[in-house]
């Protein structure tokens, strides 16, 4: 048997293990030092009451013969798909129920969607970037070209007419930079994709952090996107589902690749290689979109947003360049004095006990940048920013 | 963008929709006729109390800041992996914790595992067969050869020295035939795989139905299997998890493909394209392997097994050839009088209102065979068999 040799071209990602290693070394040498973690990309607030109640109730149902649920539809229960349909409607995007596929999270579907594409396609990926876009394509041996995201373009690269691409990744609001495209910018991408017969894989995992009404929450708010885009979203950040696992993927019925319907292909892929998300989890996800669920999850997002405000206020006072924080839980800052991101990491760790994520871990354009996240507590975020300001002023 | 054209070589599977269609037509024409469903491959009994309690408790935990769980390990929590390690130990199979990967079900991992293999491999699949083995390989464009399972070999085909294969599918106890390999037979397969440097993909989804102690519950009960096999199992049939979604995949650390470790490749695949199974579901799965969980799930299996006994007793009285039913919830019978499986289906439906699954739906060797399942109630199974005996005696 011949293995898939493309796996040998994958580099090990040492980013988070290297961070953990340096933090452990520092803690060992300084057992009394307080460490404030501002690098984590995971939520910290518990599931809201509406979700917990729905999961308890449905767990109980599963123990009763009359209410038990066996195999469900691979593409998800209509009770949840209808809620997502209404959610999109709330920001003026109309979806057919058959375009909504329930997933166990955006990461799974972002990887699995590549089953639908030939290996012989050129992939365009912004740099810096969420590393799985690159790794999943390396696993298939596809050619990758990068779009530079940098201070010049506000970390929002636009298409270049001299670059040919077949598969385009966009993440907005972005991980790791927090930068978000407006409608005009996304329209340029959609037009470029239509012209080049390319498909846009749009990662909307952070859409729930958008407050600026001029920013689209979905690529399908853009005319023509239903003919060139697939959207991935998740309840991980929307409702704290990082450990509960539920998301959704939108594959428009108008989306064709040559003479093949990507919607039909994805349905076939999912019915063949997936058995749907747990009934109990889908009932929990349904509760997110009820009146009480929306209210409760938005309170959690408001809590994180307040942390982002604390961070951006401190950076404004320091006069540092950054993106994100307004419509995103991530703040991407330029390290002061032209510092390298790992040197800045070490300085924050050893001098004020604050842990962030070096931008170099997200690509070459992250070399002098640093990511802070809004997922800590108010108290710790305040404390960390006070220390940061003291250190640099 | 070029689509994966292999998808156009997939045939639509009309088996279950055709069955539903014929049943609906009959019911419409005969509104008072009682229909007994004996074709369904899904469990019908609810989750046991131990599982329900664990899922309720962990749902509640997820609503408390101190007990909340965000992202978990992609390969599953150790609390569950340790339980599975002990479960294997109970039938004398020793596994390293790092060889156990928690999945959302056997179907997902049986499809996704193919990421690890080059397209240029020949795949050996028994016929009749669970259709996803064929479809997942057609999606990748691999060459498929079939091993005939028939009355002559008791629906347990053995390797042929003149057939070269790189990837071999074995399912034991089998879906759809219920036939199960003994240790000597599996040893022949393992030796063949080792000699041919092939990998065996062993589907053990029905292992919990084995009562004959001479039949292995795992391919890893066979010497040498740790160098040539991957095993897929599920709690779907073990504990009624078809709608709850949890399984596990065993990838031995000794399993190499050329110079690449399949265990490391699978870990890399899962950390890149998967985010683990829901915490609440993993807590439910953990409860399956507690003393009370094992007792309660075994009561459910005993219930289904009694249905299988009712069916095989009737077939014995009729003097019909069949496989399965002893160590499996499936009974695979030869249609009487050389009948075609769809003709037999129509006869049972229209004359006694019993619905089974025509063997033709599982491959060419199923043309004159028929699958009955043990997932109905005692009452309905008794009633269906009484009608069957009356019809044919």
PDB file of N, CA, C and O in Angstrom, chain A residues 1-2 4-5 7 11 42 47 56 60 62 70-71 74 104 107 112 115-118 120-121 135 197 242-245 258 268-269 271 274 278-279, chain B residues 1-2 4-5 7 11 42 47 56 60 62 70-71 74 104 107 112 115-118 120-121 135 197 242-245 258 268-269 271 274-275 278-279:
ATOM      1  N   UNK A   1       0.833  -1.194   0.000  1.00  0.00           N
ATOM      2  CA  UNK A   1       0.000   0.000   0.000  1.00  0.00           C
ATOM      3  C   UNK A   1       0.877   1.257   0.000  1.00  0.00           C
ATOM      4  O   UNK A   1       1.822   1.376   0.769  1.00  0.00           O
ATOM      5  N   UNK A   2       0.522   2.173  -0.874  1.00  0.00           N
ATOM      6  CA  UNK A   2       1.277   3.427  -0.965  1.00  0.00           C
ATOM      7  C   UNK A   2       0.602   4.506  -0.119  1.00  0.00           C
ATOM      8  O   UNK A   2      -0.572   4.807  -0.330  1.00  0.00           O
ATOM      9  N   UNK A   4      -0.169   8.389   1.272  1.00  0.00           N
ATOM     10  CA  UNK A   4      -0.282   9.714   0.677  1.00  0.00           C
ATOM     11  C   UNK A   4       0.984  10.491   1.049  1.00  0.00           C
ATOM     12  O   UNK A   4       1.103  11.014   2.152  1.00  0.00           O
ATOM     13  N   UNK A   5       1.908  10.565   0.109  1.00  0.00           N
ATOM     14  CA  UNK A   5       3.233  11.154   0.410  1.00  0.00           C
ATOM     15  C   UNK A   5       3.177  12.655   0.655  1.00  0.00           C
ATOM     16  O   UNK A   5       4.136  13.239   1.169  1.00  0.00           O
ATOM     17  N   UNK A   7       1.739  14.051   2.880  1.00  0.00           N
ATOM     18  CA  UNK A   7       1.844  14.283   4.328  1.00  0.00           C
ATOM     19  C   UNK A   7       3.284  14.575   4.743  1.00  0.00           C
ATOM     20  O   UNK A   7       3.510  15.238   5.753  1.00  0.00           O
ATOM     21  N   UNK A  11       4.816  20.677   7.512  1.00  0.00           N
ATOM     22  CA  UNK A  11       5.719  21.035   8.618  1.00  0.00           C
ATOM     23  C   UNK A  11       4.969  20.848   9.929  1.00  0.00           C
ATOM     24  O   UNK A  11       3.782  21.138  10.021  1.00  0.00           O
ATOM     25  N   UNK A  42      -9.693  30.260  22.538  1.00  0.00           N
ATOM     26  CA  UNK A  42     -10.852  29.474  22.984  1.00  0.00           C
ATOM     27  C   UNK A  42     -11.701  30.314  23.925  1.00  0.00           C
ATOM     28  O   UNK A  42     -11.180  31.126  24.688  1.00  0.00           O
ATOM     29  N   UNK A  47     -21.659  27.642  28.580  1.00  0.00           N
ATOM     30  CA  UNK A  47     -22.850  27.642  27.721  1.00  0.00           C
ATOM     31  C   UNK A  47     -23.977  28.373  28.421  1.00  0.00           C
ATOM     32  O   UNK A  47     -24.110  28.301  29.644  1.00  0.00           O
ATOM     33  N   UNK A  56     -30.154  19.129  28.206  1.00  0.00           N
ATOM     34  CA  UNK A  56     -30.634  18.238  29.270  1.00  0.00           C
ATOM     35  C   UNK A  56     -31.962  17.591  28.874  1.00  0.00           C
ATOM     36  O   UNK A  56     -32.154  16.389  29.023  1.00  0.00           O
ATOM     37  N   UNK A  60     -32.669  13.583  28.064  1.00  0.00           N
ATOM     38  CA  UNK A  60     -33.743  12.829  28.721  1.00  0.00           C
ATOM     39  C   UNK A  60     -34.640  12.156  27.680  1.00  0.00           C
ATOM     40  O   UNK A  60     -34.993  10.982  27.819  1.00  0.00           O
ATOM     41  N   UNK A  62     -33.838  11.125  24.828  1.00  0.00           N
ATOM     42  CA  UNK A  62     -33.128  10.001  24.207  1.00  0.00           C
ATOM     43  C   UNK A  62     -33.216   8.731  25.072  1.00  0.00           C
ATOM     44  O   UNK A  62     -32.903   7.635  24.595  1.00  0.00           O
ATOM     45  N   UNK A  70     -32.788   7.885  16.521  1.00  0.00           N
ATOM     46  CA  UNK A  70     -31.672   7.117  15.969  1.00  0.00           C
ATOM     47  C   UNK A  70     -30.982   7.940  14.884  1.00  0.00           C
ATOM     48  O   UNK A  70     -30.802   9.153  15.041  1.00  0.00           O
ATOM     49  N   UNK A  71     -30.588   7.272  13.794  1.00  0.00           N
ATOM     50  CA  UNK A  71     -29.944   8.010  12.702  1.00  0.00           C
ATOM     51  C   UNK A  71     -30.790   9.210  12.303  1.00  0.00           C
ATOM     52  O   UNK A  71     -31.990   9.075  12.063  1.00  0.00           O
ATOM     53  N   UNK A  74     -28.210  13.267   7.487  1.00  0.00           N
ATOM     54  CA  UNK A  74     -26.790  13.652   7.501  1.00  0.00           C
ATOM     55  C   UNK A  74     -26.598  15.156   7.416  1.00  0.00           C
ATOM     56  O   UNK A  74     -25.648  15.706   7.964  1.00  0.00           O
ATOM     57  N   UNK A 104     -20.190  19.477  12.389  1.00  0.00           N
ATOM     58  CA  UNK A 104     -19.660  19.438  13.758  1.00  0.00           C
ATOM     59  C   UNK A 104     -18.621  20.537  13.972  1.00  0.00           C
ATOM     60  O   UNK A 104     -17.858  20.487  14.934  1.00  0.00           O
ATOM     61  N   UNK A 107     -14.075  23.791  11.218  1.00  0.00           N
ATOM     62  CA  UNK A 107     -12.782  23.183  10.892  1.00  0.00           C
ATOM     63  C   UNK A 107     -12.962  21.893  10.096  1.00  0.00           C
ATOM     64  O   UNK A 107     -12.272  21.663   9.109  1.00  0.00           O
ATOM     65  N   UNK A 112     -12.908  19.010   4.884  1.00  0.00           N
ATOM     66  CA  UNK A 112     -13.585  17.994   4.072  1.00  0.00           C
ATOM     67  C   UNK A 112     -14.083  18.517   2.729  1.00  0.00           C
ATOM     68  O   UNK A 112     -14.212  17.753   1.772  1.00  0.00           O
ATOM     69  N   UNK A 115     -12.548  17.562  -0.677  1.00  0.00           N
ATOM     70  CA  UNK A 115     -12.920  16.348  -1.412  1.00  0.00           C
ATOM     71  C   UNK A 115     -13.559  16.667  -2.762  1.00  0.00           C
ATOM     72  O   UNK A 115     -13.485  15.854  -3.695  1.00  0.00           O
ATOM     73  N   UNK A 116     -14.220  17.811  -2.846  1.00  0.00           N
ATOM     74  CA  UNK A 116     -15.001  18.136  -4.049  1.00  0.00           C
ATOM     75  C   UNK A 116     -14.159  18.693  -5.192  1.00  0.00           C
ATOM     76  O   UNK A 116     -14.652  18.833  -6.307  1.00  0.00           O
ATOM     77  N   UNK A 117     -12.883  19.031  -4.893  1.00  0.00           N
ATOM     78  CA  UNK A 117     -12.077  19.734  -5.890  1.00  0.00           C
ATOM     79  C   UNK A 117     -10.930  18.866  -6.392  1.00  0.00           C
ATOM     80  O   UNK A 117     -10.304  18.132  -5.630  1.00  0.00           O
ATOM     81  N   UNK A 118     -10.656  18.993  -7.660  1.00  0.00           N
ATOM     82  CA  UNK A 118      -9.518  18.314  -8.248  1.00  0.00           C
ATOM     83  C   UNK A 118      -8.219  18.780  -7.566  1.00  0.00           C
ATOM     84  O   UNK A 118      -8.150  19.886  -7.044  1.00  0.00           O
ATOM     85  N   UNK A 120      -5.606  19.364  -9.128  1.00  0.00           N
ATOM     86  CA  UNK A 120      -5.003  20.313 -10.060  1.00  0.00           C
ATOM     87  C   UNK A 120      -5.769  21.633 -10.052  1.00  0.00           C
ATOM     88  O   UNK A 120      -6.459  21.976 -11.015  1.00  0.00           O
ATOM     89  N   UNK A 121      -5.680  22.346  -8.953  1.00  0.00           N
ATOM     90  CA  UNK A 121      -6.261  23.674  -8.823  1.00  0.00           C
ATOM     91  C   UNK A 121      -5.252  24.526  -8.058  1.00  0.00           C
ATOM     92  O   UNK A 121      -4.551  23.999  -7.175  1.00  0.00           O
ATOM     93  N   UNK A 135      -2.426  23.670   5.468  1.00  0.00           N
ATOM     94  CA  UNK A 135      -2.127  22.254   5.709  1.00  0.00           C
ATOM     95  C   UNK A 135      -3.077  21.311   4.976  1.00  0.00           C
ATOM     96  O   UNK A 135      -2.665  20.288   4.433  1.00  0.00           O
ATOM     97  N   UNK A 197     -13.756  32.023 -12.770  1.00  0.00           N
ATOM     98  CA  UNK A 197     -14.401  30.734 -12.478  1.00  0.00           C
ATOM     99  C   UNK A 197     -13.772  30.065 -11.269  1.00  0.00           C
ATOM    100  O   UNK A 197     -13.520  28.850 -11.250  1.00  0.00           O
ATOM    101  N   UNK A 242     -17.129  25.631  21.463  1.00  0.00           N
ATOM    102  CA  UNK A 242     -15.845  25.025  21.077  1.00  0.00           C
ATOM    103  C   UNK A 242     -15.730  23.576  21.545  1.00  0.00           C
ATOM    104  O   UNK A 242     -15.123  22.750  20.869  1.00  0.00           O
ATOM    105  N   UNK A 243     -16.332  23.260  22.690  1.00  0.00           N
ATOM    106  CA  UNK A 243     -16.298  21.887  23.175  1.00  0.00           C
ATOM    107  C   UNK A 243     -17.596  21.134  22.936  1.00  0.00           C
ATOM    108  O   UNK A 243     -17.695  19.942  23.222  1.00  0.00           O
ATOM    109  N   UNK A 244     -18.601  21.823  22.409  1.00  0.00           N
ATOM    110  CA  UNK A 244     -19.923  21.210  22.180  1.00  0.00           C
ATOM    111  C   UNK A 244     -20.074  20.775  20.733  1.00  0.00           C
ATOM    112  O   UNK A 244     -20.732  19.777  20.452  1.00  0.00           O
ATOM    113  N   UNK A 245     -19.418  21.487  19.819  1.00  0.00           N
ATOM    114  CA  UNK A 245     -19.241  21.098  18.431  1.00  0.00           C
ATOM    115  C   UNK A 245     -20.508  21.168  17.573  1.00  0.00           C
ATOM    116  O   UNK A 245     -21.214  20.176  17.412  1.00  0.00           O
ATOM    117  N   UNK A 258     -17.861  23.614 -13.592  1.00  0.00           N
ATOM    118  CA  UNK A 258     -18.117  23.058 -14.922  1.00  0.00           C
ATOM    119  C   UNK A 258     -19.591  22.642 -14.951  1.00  0.00           C
ATOM    120  O   UNK A 258     -20.449  23.482 -14.653  1.00  0.00           O
ATOM    121  N   UNK A 268     -23.761  14.501  -1.424  1.00  0.00           N
ATOM    122  CA  UNK A 268     -23.307  13.132  -1.635  1.00  0.00           C
ATOM    123  C   UNK A 268     -22.109  12.804  -0.739  1.00  0.00           C
ATOM    124  O   UNK A 268     -22.016  11.722  -0.164  1.00  0.00           O
ATOM    125  N   UNK A 269     -21.198  13.776  -0.621  1.00  0.00           N
ATOM    126  CA  UNK A 269     -20.030  13.573   0.250  1.00  0.00           C
ATOM    127  C   UNK A 269     -20.488  13.345   1.703  1.00  0.00           C
ATOM    128  O   UNK A 269     -20.038  12.425   2.378  1.00  0.00           O
ATOM    129  N   UNK A 271     -23.500  12.438   2.903  1.00  0.00           N
ATOM    130  CA  UNK A 271     -24.286  11.223   3.146  1.00  0.00           C
ATOM    131  C   UNK A 271     -23.392   9.983   3.086  1.00  0.00           C
ATOM    132  O   UNK A 271     -23.731   8.958   3.658  1.00  0.00           O
ATOM    133  N   UNK A 274     -20.382  10.893   6.453  1.00  0.00           N
ATOM    134  CA  UNK A 274     -20.772  11.579   7.682  1.00  0.00           C
ATOM    135  C   UNK A 274     -22.135  11.045   8.084  1.00  0.00           C
ATOM    136  O   UNK A 274     -22.904  10.621   7.225  1.00  0.00           O
ATOM    137  N   UNK A 278     -24.747  14.972  16.537  1.00  0.00           N
ATOM    138  CA  UNK A 278     -25.546  14.412  17.635  1.00  0.00           C
ATOM    139  C   UNK A 278     -26.877  15.153  17.796  1.00  0.00           C
ATOM    140  O   UNK A 278     -26.928  16.383  17.808  1.00  0.00           O
ATOM    141  N   UNK A 279     -27.940  14.386  17.953  1.00  0.00           N
ATOM    142  CA  UNK A 279     -29.273  14.970  18.155  1.00  0.00           C
ATOM    143  C   UNK A 279     -29.277  15.960  19.311  1.00  0.00           C
ATOM    144  O   UNK A 279     -29.828  17.061  19.220  1.00  0.00           O
TER     145      UNK A 279
ATOM    146  N   UNK B   1     -12.149  26.669 -11.538  1.00  0.00           N
ATOM    147  CA  UNK B   1     -11.890  25.588 -10.593  1.00  0.00           C
ATOM    148  C   UNK B   1     -12.371  24.249 -11.168  1.00  0.00           C
ATOM    149  O   UNK B   1     -13.472  24.166 -11.706  1.00  0.00           O
ATOM    150  N   UNK B   2     -11.513  23.287 -11.073  1.00  0.00           N
ATOM    151  CA  UNK B   2     -11.883  21.962 -11.582  1.00  0.00           C
ATOM    152  C   UNK B   2     -12.486  21.112 -10.458  1.00  0.00           C
ATOM    153  O   UNK B   2     -11.849  20.917  -9.425  1.00  0.00           O
ATOM    154  N   UNK B   4     -13.816  17.600  -8.599  1.00  0.00           N
ATOM    155  CA  UNK B   4     -13.369  16.210  -8.521  1.00  0.00           C
ATOM    156  C   UNK B   4     -14.308  15.373  -9.396  1.00  0.00           C
ATOM    157  O   UNK B   4     -15.416  15.022  -8.981  1.00  0.00           O
ATOM    158  N   UNK B   5     -13.849  15.060 -10.591  1.00  0.00           N
ATOM    159  CA  UNK B   5     -14.730  14.401 -11.574  1.00  0.00           C
ATOM    160  C   UNK B   5     -15.097  12.974 -11.183  1.00  0.00           C
ATOM    161  O   UNK B   5     -16.021  12.382 -11.759  1.00  0.00           O
ATOM    162  N   UNK B   7     -16.654  12.114  -8.788  1.00  0.00           N
ATOM    163  CA  UNK B   7     -18.022  12.093  -8.277  1.00  0.00           C
ATOM    164  C   UNK B   7     -19.032  11.726  -9.360  1.00  0.00           C
ATOM    165  O   UNK B   7     -20.102  11.207  -9.063  1.00  0.00           O
ATOM    166  N   UNK B  11     -22.823   6.003  -8.659  1.00  0.00           N
ATOM    167  CA  UNK B  11     -24.229   5.745  -8.993  1.00  0.00           C
ATOM    168  C   UNK B  11     -25.085   6.207  -7.827  1.00  0.00           C
ATOM    169  O   UNK B  11     -24.718   6.070  -6.671  1.00  0.00           O
ATOM    170  N   UNK B  42     -31.333   0.433  11.937  1.00  0.00           N
ATOM    171  CA  UNK B  42     -31.165   1.395  13.027  1.00  0.00           C
ATOM    172  C   UNK B  42     -31.742   0.809  14.309  1.00  0.00           C
ATOM    173  O   UNK B  42     -32.749   0.093  14.281  1.00  0.00           O
ATOM    174  N   UNK B  47     -31.561   5.216  24.748  1.00  0.00           N
ATOM    175  CA  UNK B  47     -30.289   5.207  25.474  1.00  0.00           C
ATOM    176  C   UNK B  47     -30.524   4.716  26.900  1.00  0.00           C
ATOM    177  O   UNK B  47     -31.563   4.997  27.496  1.00  0.00           O
ATOM    178  N   UNK B  56     -26.812  14.378  30.905  1.00  0.00           N
ATOM    179  CA  UNK B  56     -27.491  15.472  31.624  1.00  0.00           C
ATOM    180  C   UNK B  56     -26.516  16.181  32.561  1.00  0.00           C
ATOM    181  O   UNK B  56     -26.455  17.416  32.600  1.00  0.00           O
ATOM    182  N   UNK B  60     -25.071  20.070  32.239  1.00  0.00           N
ATOM    183  CA  UNK B  60     -25.151  21.023  33.340  1.00  0.00           C
ATOM    184  C   UNK B  60     -23.761  21.612  33.642  1.00  0.00           C
ATOM    185  O   UNK B  60     -23.615  22.822  33.821  1.00  0.00           O
ATOM    186  N   UNK B  62     -21.413  22.081  31.618  1.00  0.00           N
ATOM    187  CA  UNK B  62     -21.033  23.019  30.557  1.00  0.00           C
ATOM    188  C   UNK B  62     -21.646  24.404  30.773  1.00  0.00           C
ATOM    189  O   UNK B  62     -21.232  25.372  30.131  1.00  0.00           O
ATOM    190  N   UNK B  70     -13.999  23.843  26.867  1.00  0.00           N
ATOM    191  CA  UNK B  70     -13.880  24.400  25.518  1.00  0.00           C
ATOM    192  C   UNK B  70     -13.290  23.343  24.593  1.00  0.00           C
ATOM    193  O   UNK B  70     -13.633  22.162  24.671  1.00  0.00           O
ATOM    194  N   UNK B  71     -12.392  23.779  23.702  1.00  0.00           N
ATOM    195  CA  UNK B  71     -11.752  22.824  22.796  1.00  0.00           C
ATOM    196  C   UNK B  71     -11.166  21.660  23.585  1.00  0.00           C
ATOM    197  O   UNK B  71     -10.435  21.858  24.553  1.00  0.00           O
ATOM    198  N   UNK B  74      -8.298  16.660  19.968  1.00  0.00           N
ATOM    199  CA  UNK B  74      -8.934  16.157  18.746  1.00  0.00           C
ATOM    200  C   UNK B  74      -9.087  14.645  18.778  1.00  0.00           C
ATOM    201  O   UNK B  74     -10.032  14.079  18.231  1.00  0.00           O
ATOM    202  N   UNK B 104     -16.690  10.511  15.664  1.00  0.00           N
ATOM    203  CA  UNK B 104     -18.140  10.732  15.723  1.00  0.00           C
ATOM    204  C   UNK B 104     -18.889   9.580  15.044  1.00  0.00           C
ATOM    205  O   UNK B 104     -20.067   9.710  14.724  1.00  0.00           O
ATOM    206  N   UNK B 107     -18.618   5.447  10.354  1.00  0.00           N
ATOM    207  CA  UNK B 107     -18.795   5.876   8.958  1.00  0.00           C
ATOM    208  C   UNK B 107     -17.882   7.046   8.614  1.00  0.00           C
ATOM    209  O   UNK B 107     -17.249   7.060   7.550  1.00  0.00           O
ATOM    210  N   UNK B 112     -12.886   9.049   6.027  1.00  0.00           N
ATOM    211  CA  UNK B 112     -11.770   9.989   6.150  1.00  0.00           C
ATOM    212  C   UNK B 112     -10.405   9.304   6.145  1.00  0.00           C
ATOM    213  O   UNK B 112      -9.413   9.918   5.772  1.00  0.00           O
ATOM    214  N   UNK B 115      -7.859   9.538   3.261  1.00  0.00           N
ATOM    215  CA  UNK B 115      -6.920  10.660   3.102  1.00  0.00           C
ATOM    216  C   UNK B 115      -5.468  10.194   3.199  1.00  0.00           C
ATOM    217  O   UNK B 115      -4.579  10.821   2.626  1.00  0.00           O
ATOM    218  N   UNK B 116      -5.236   9.120   3.951  1.00  0.00           N
ATOM    219  CA  UNK B 116      -3.852   8.698   4.223  1.00  0.00           C
ATOM    220  C   UNK B 116      -3.232   7.889   3.094  1.00  0.00           C
ATOM    221  O   UNK B 116      -2.033   7.618   3.114  1.00  0.00           O
ATOM    222  N   UNK B 117      -4.056   7.461   2.134  1.00  0.00           N
ATOM    223  CA  UNK B 117      -3.571   6.533   1.115  1.00  0.00           C
ATOM    224  C   UNK B 117      -3.511   7.187  -0.257  1.00  0.00           C
ATOM    225  O   UNK B 117      -4.401   7.955  -0.635  1.00  0.00           O
ATOM    226  N   UNK B 118      -2.491   6.844  -0.998  1.00  0.00           N
ATOM    227  CA  UNK B 118      -2.348   7.300  -2.378  1.00  0.00           C
ATOM    228  C   UNK B 118      -3.561   6.825  -3.212  1.00  0.00           C
ATOM    229  O   UNK B 118      -4.184   5.809  -2.889  1.00  0.00           O
ATOM    230  N   UNK B 120      -3.291   5.726  -6.101  1.00  0.00           N
ATOM    231  CA  UNK B 120      -2.801   4.580  -6.865  1.00  0.00           C
ATOM    232  C   UNK B 120      -2.614   3.359  -5.956  1.00  0.00           C
ATOM    233  O   UNK B 120      -1.501   2.935  -5.658  1.00  0.00           O
ATOM    234  N   UNK B 121      -3.722   2.830  -5.484  1.00  0.00           N
ATOM    235  CA  UNK B 121      -3.744   1.594  -4.689  1.00  0.00           C
ATOM    236  C   UNK B 121      -4.940   0.785  -5.167  1.00  0.00           C
ATOM    237  O   UNK B 121      -5.979   1.369  -5.521  1.00  0.00           O
ATOM    238  N   UNK B 135     -18.264   3.470  -2.459  1.00  0.00           N
ATOM    239  CA  UNK B 135     -18.456   4.866  -2.867  1.00  0.00           C
ATOM    240  C   UNK B 135     -17.302   5.766  -2.444  1.00  0.00           C
ATOM    241  O   UNK B 135     -16.887   6.652  -3.207  1.00  0.00           O
ATOM    242  N   UNK B 197       2.104  -6.464   1.839  1.00  0.00           N
ATOM    243  CA  UNK B 197       2.246  -5.081   2.338  1.00  0.00           C
ATOM    244  C   UNK B 197       0.939  -4.294   2.137  1.00  0.00           C
ATOM    245  O   UNK B 197       0.942  -3.132   1.704  1.00  0.00           O
ATOM    246  N   UNK B 242     -26.793   5.588  17.475  1.00  0.00           N
ATOM    247  CA  UNK B 242     -26.925   5.994  16.073  1.00  0.00           C
ATOM    248  C   UNK B 242     -27.244   7.485  15.918  1.00  0.00           C
ATOM    249  O   UNK B 242     -26.801   8.115  14.965  1.00  0.00           O
ATOM    250  N   UNK B 243     -27.986   8.032  16.874  1.00  0.00           N
ATOM    251  CA  UNK B 243     -28.305   9.458  16.827  1.00  0.00           C
ATOM    252  C   UNK B 243     -27.469  10.289  17.780  1.00  0.00           C
ATOM    253  O   UNK B 243     -27.570  11.511  17.786  1.00  0.00           O
ATOM    254  N   UNK B 244     -26.645   9.634  18.577  1.00  0.00           N
ATOM    255  CA  UNK B 244     -25.833  10.343  19.583  1.00  0.00           C
ATOM    256  C   UNK B 244     -24.422  10.564  19.073  1.00  0.00           C
ATOM    257  O   UNK B 244     -23.778  11.552  19.398  1.00  0.00           O
ATOM    258  N   UNK B 245     -23.936   9.662  18.228  1.00  0.00           N
ATOM    259  CA  UNK B 245     -22.713   9.794  17.444  1.00  0.00           C
ATOM    260  C   UNK B 245     -21.417   9.733  18.258  1.00  0.00           C
ATOM    261  O   UNK B 245     -20.867  10.754  18.667  1.00  0.00           O
ATOM    262  N   UNK B 258       5.406   2.095   3.888  1.00  0.00           N
ATOM    263  CA  UNK B 258       6.763   2.464   3.496  1.00  0.00           C
ATOM    264  C   UNK B 258       7.441   3.015   4.758  1.00  0.00           C
ATOM    265  O   UNK B 258       7.435   2.338   5.773  1.00  0.00           O
ATOM    266  N   UNK B 268      -2.210  13.591  12.610  1.00  0.00           N
ATOM    267  CA  UNK B 268      -2.061  14.851  11.895  1.00  0.00           C
ATOM    268  C   UNK B 268      -3.333  15.183  11.113  1.00  0.00           C
ATOM    269  O   UNK B 268      -3.784  16.327  11.083  1.00  0.00           O
ATOM    270  N   UNK B 269      -3.921  14.162  10.491  1.00  0.00           N
ATOM    271  CA  UNK B 269      -5.176  14.370   9.760  1.00  0.00           C
ATOM    272  C   UNK B 269      -6.262  14.897  10.697  1.00  0.00           C
ATOM    273  O   UNK B 269      -6.965  15.858  10.405  1.00  0.00           O
ATOM    274  N   UNK B 271      -6.008  16.274  13.764  1.00  0.00           N
ATOM    275  CA  UNK B 271      -5.782  17.586  14.378  1.00  0.00           C
ATOM    276  C   UNK B 271      -5.973  18.711  13.356  1.00  0.00           C
ATOM    277  O   UNK B 271      -6.246  19.844  13.729  1.00  0.00           O
ATOM    278  N   UNK B 274     -10.367  18.015  12.113  1.00  0.00           N
ATOM    279  CA  UNK B 274     -11.391  17.581  13.072  1.00  0.00           C
ATOM    280  C   UNK B 274     -11.137  18.310  14.380  1.00  0.00           C
ATOM    281  O   UNK B 274      -9.989  18.672  14.671  1.00  0.00           O
ATOM    282  N   UNK B 275     -12.189  18.525  15.157  1.00  0.00           N
ATOM    283  CA  UNK B 275     -11.984  19.190  16.447  1.00  0.00           C
ATOM    284  C   UNK B 275     -12.473  18.358  17.607  1.00  0.00           C
ATOM    285  O   UNK B 275     -12.756  18.880  18.687  1.00  0.00           O
ATOM    286  N   UNK B 278     -18.091  16.063  20.713  1.00  0.00           N
ATOM    287  CA  UNK B 278     -18.697  16.874  21.775  1.00  0.00           C
ATOM    288  C   UNK B 278     -18.366  16.312  23.157  1.00  0.00           C
ATOM    289  O   UNK B 278     -18.474  15.109  23.409  1.00  0.00           O
ATOM    290  N   UNK B 279     -17.987  17.206  24.073  1.00  0.00           N
ATOM    291  CA  UNK B 279     -17.670  16.798  25.449  1.00  0.00           C
ATOM    292  C   UNK B 279     -18.830  16.010  26.069  1.00  0.00           C
ATOM    293  O   UNK B 279     -18.630  14.963  26.697  1.00  0.00           O
TER     294      UNK B 279
END
